[in-house]
C-alpha positions as a printed NumPy array, in Angstrom:
array([[-38.418,  53.547,  19.48 ],
       [-36.158,  51.652,  22.229],
       [-32.496,  51.904,  21.251],
       [-30.19 ,  49.303,  23.433],
       [-26.397,  50.093,  23.09 ],
       [-24.975,  46.326,  24.098],
       [-21.813,  47.509,  25.377],
       [-20.904,  48.316,  28.932],
       [-18.742,  50.926,  28.07 ],
       [-18.738,  54.032,  30.372],
       [-17.276,  56.662,  27.391],
       [-20.033,  55.197,  24.975],
       [-22.747,  55.379,  27.38 ],
       [-21.876,  58.738,  27.983],
       [-21.48 ,  59.92 ,  24.175],
       [-25.062,  58.504,  23.567],
       [-25.838,  60.621,  26.806],
       [-24.139,  63.836,  25.462],
       [-25.59 ,  63.847,  22.279],
       [-28.809,  63.148,  23.77 ],
       [-29.849,  59.702,  23.101],
       [-32.183,  57.726,  25.636],
       [-30.894,  54.184,  25.32 ],
       [-30.471,  51.306,  27.756],
       [-27.489,  48.631,  28.283],
       [-27.174,  45.461,  27.828],
       [-23.885,  43.907,  27.805],
       [-23.492,  41.402,  25.227],
       [-22.183,  37.831,  26.746],
       [-20.88 ,  36.575,  23.853],
       [-16.806,  35.651,  23.416],
       [-15.131,  37.229,  21.526],
       [-13.758,  35.06 ,  18.688],
       [-12.696,  36.705,  14.81 ],
       [-12.02 ,  35.206,  12.172],
       [-10.515,  38.268,  10.046],
       [ -7.475,  39.612,  10.406],
       [ -7.017,  43.41 ,   9.522],
       [ -7.74 ,  45.595,  12.281],
       [-10.873,  46.957,   9.75 ],
       [-12.563,  44.245,   9.782],
       [-12.287,  42.666,  13.402],
       [-13.889,  45.29 ,  14.785],
       [-17.042,  45.105,  12.399],
       [-16.753,  41.378,  12.811],
       [-17.14 ,  42.036,  16.714],
       [-19.322,  44.496,  16.51 ],
       [-21.529,  42.339,  15.106],
       [-21.573,  39.738,  16.92 ],
       [-22.451,  41.314,  20.004],
       [-25.272,  43.262,  18.423],
       [-26.56 ,  40.228,  17.024],
       [-26.344,  38.238,  20.326],
       [-28.366,  41.023,  22.21 ],
       [-30.781,  41.257,  19.272],
       [-31.454,  38.339,  19.282],
       [-33.557,  38.795,  23.164],
       [-35.412,  41.268,  21.689],
       [-38.939,  42.239,  20.786],
       [-40.933,  44.719,  18.499],
       [-38.97 ,  47.83 ,  17.82 ],
       [-35.703,  48.012,  19.254],
       [-32.24 ,  49.555,  17.435],
       [-29.309,  46.991,  18.897],
       [-25.78 ,  49.388,  18.857],
       [-23.472,  46.907,  19.29 ],
       [-19.486,  48.253,  18.627],
       [-15.546,  47.553,  19.352],
       [-12.759,  49.782,  19.085],
       [ -8.806,  48.362,  18.582],
       [ -5.911,  50.853,  18.39 ],
       [ -3.271,  48.929,  15.418],
       [ -0.029,  50.356,  13.929],
       [  1.246,  48.945,  10.739],
       [ -2.193,  46.146,  11.064],
       [ -1.124,  44.945,  14.459],
       [ -3.925,  44.92 ,  16.489],
       [ -2.585,  46.648,  20.06 ],
       [ -4.819,  45.254,  22.68 ],
       [ -5.268,  45.886,  26.83 ],
       [ -2.284,  45.661,  28.468],
       [ -2.214,  42.32 ,  30.55 ],
       [  0.734,  44.694,  32.88 ],
       [  2.181,  47.953,  32.785],
       [  5.603,  46.154,  30.75 ],
       [  3.297,  45.368,  28.316],
       [  1.654,  48.754,  27.777],
       [  4.595,  50.229,  28.055],
       [  6.31 ,  48.27 ,  25.064],
       [  2.825,  49.741,  23.06 ],
       [  3.161,  53.255,  24.274],
       [  6.772,  52.733,  22.983],
       [  5.388,  50.929,  19.814],
       [  2.96 ,  54.874,  18.795],
       [  5.639,  57.106,  20.106],
       [  6.465,  59.604,  17.993],
       [  4.658,  58.093,  14.78 ],
       [  0.678,  57.697,  13.88 ],
       [ -1.234,  54.805,  14.06 ],
       [ -4.901,  54.763,  13.485],
       [ -8.087,  53.737,  15.919],
       [-10.767,  51.776,  14.388],
       [-14.218,  51.663,  16.02 ],
       [-16.905,  48.969,  14.304],
       [-20.239,  49.925,  15.137],
       [-23.136,  47.691,  13.878],
       [-27.189,  48.887,  14.499],
       [-29.947,  46.02 ,  14.241],
       [-32.925,  47.728,  13.371],
       [-36.403,  46.441,  13.648],
       [-38.765,  48.311,  12.31 ],
       [-42.722,  47.438,  11.736],
       [-42.014,  43.852,  11.775],
       [-39.018,  44.491,   8.975],
       [-35.346,  43.879,  10.196],
       [-32.077,  45.483,   9.061],
       [-28.016,  44.783,   9.446],
       [-25.642,  48.275,   9.324],
       [-21.816,  47.471,   9.777],
       [-19.137,  50.436,   9.379],
       [-16.185,  51.203,  10.117],
       [-14.999,  54.495,  10.728],
       [-10.593,  54.923,  11.075],
       [ -9.011,  57.95 ,  12.591],
       [ -5.271,  58.529,  12.654],
       [ -3.96 ,  60.062,  15.337],
       [  0.155,  61.584,  15.781],
       [  1.75 ,  60.812,  19.056],
       [  4.363,  62.634,  19.919],
       [  8.428,  61.819,  20.914],
       [  7.675,  60.015,  24.532],
       [ 10.867,  59.92 ,  26.951],
       [ 11.235,  56.955,  28.992],
       [ 10.487,  58.842,  32.315],
       [  6.776,  60.485,  30.411],
       [  6.247,  56.235,  29.486],
       [  6.325,  55.903,  33.348],
       [  4.387,  59.188,  35.186],
       [  1.648,  58.188,  32.463],
       [  1.857,  54.169,  33.43 ],
       [  2.013,  55.805,  37.098],
       [ -1.121,  56.976,  36.409],
       [ -3.346,  53.926,  35.803],
       [ -5.342,  55.602,  32.804],
       [ -4.055,  52.96 ,  30.459],
       [ -4.821,  49.459,  32.839],
       [ -7.799,  49.837,  30.74 ],
       [ -7.489,  51.13 ,  27.302],
       [ -6.897,  49.36 ,  24.134],
       [ -3.459,  50.465,  23.359],
       [ -2.803,  51.787,  26.912],
       [ -3.967,  55.419,  25.931],
       [ -7.284,  57.284,  27.265],
       [ -7.534,  59.904,  24.711],
       [ -9.369,  61.884,  26.707],
       [ -7.649,  61.619,  29.69 ],
       [ -4.345,  62.39 ,  30.554],
       [ -2.298,  61.592,  27.086],
       [ -4.058,  64.237,  25.132],
       [ -0.486,  65.986,  26.427],
       [  0.707,  63.871,  24.557],
       [ -1.092,  63.832,  20.819],
       [ -0.112,  65.789,  18.626],
       [ -3.012,  66.091,  16.459],
       [ -5.95 ,  63.48 ,  14.915],
       [ -7.27 ,  62.63 ,  11.349],
       [-10.973,  61.72 ,  11.519],
       [-13.677,  61.483,  14.135],
       [-11.77 ,  61.986,  17.691],
       [-15.688,  59.907,  19.107],
       [-14.233,  56.975,  16.783],
       [-11.132,  57.291,  19.253],
       [-12.645,  57.326,  22.658],
       [-15.324,  54.752,  21.421],
       [-17.697,  55.381,  19.221],
       [-18.263,  57.155,  16.132],
       [-21.53 ,  59.178,  17.689],
       [-21.512,  61.397,  14.501],
       [-21.546,  58.672,  12.313],
       [-24.389,  57.067,  14.168],
       [-26.641,  59.99 ,  14.807],
       [-26.467,  60.315,  11.256],
       [-27.714,  56.891,   9.649],
       [-30.162,  56.706,  12.436],
       [-31.548,  59.376,  11.198],
       [-31.47 ,  58.587,   7.656],
       [-33.632,  55.599,   8.519],
       [-36.611,  57.944,  10.804],
       [-35.058,  56.51 ,  14.124],
       [-33.813,  60.206,  15.243]])
């Protein structure tokens, strides 16, 4: 069965490769528009749009995996920072407290002429140490926060400031790959 990742995220590609899934990448070209307000609903909606967009261009037996990840503080979504000042504000907002990372995943499956769509969202709680202004400036100087939701990457230098997590680490990286694999096994695909 052909498996397609509807994302250009290098982190999602690494996670699927890590678990031995053979896949190709087809990046969705849809504009990200949401009607939901809650982070868990937003990621579900965005993952569904991406997966369906790519799925509509396929034929035969296929699985399309769409995903979207957001960082949330008090149900407020922190996107990718616009600039260094924006990154500093985001990092201050997660300093010394717990926040949530939500990843929505949609699997569009066509198997033996039957089609199915499965959407789920995973939440991981991330506890961050108190960050000083010096910590924040030094981290921003690495350039790492600039293309990351919430202005940090747990798999990079920011790991030095993570006290603990509750939930799936890979979810924070960008894809709850264990849950994806479980669903694919249940469907007889893996």
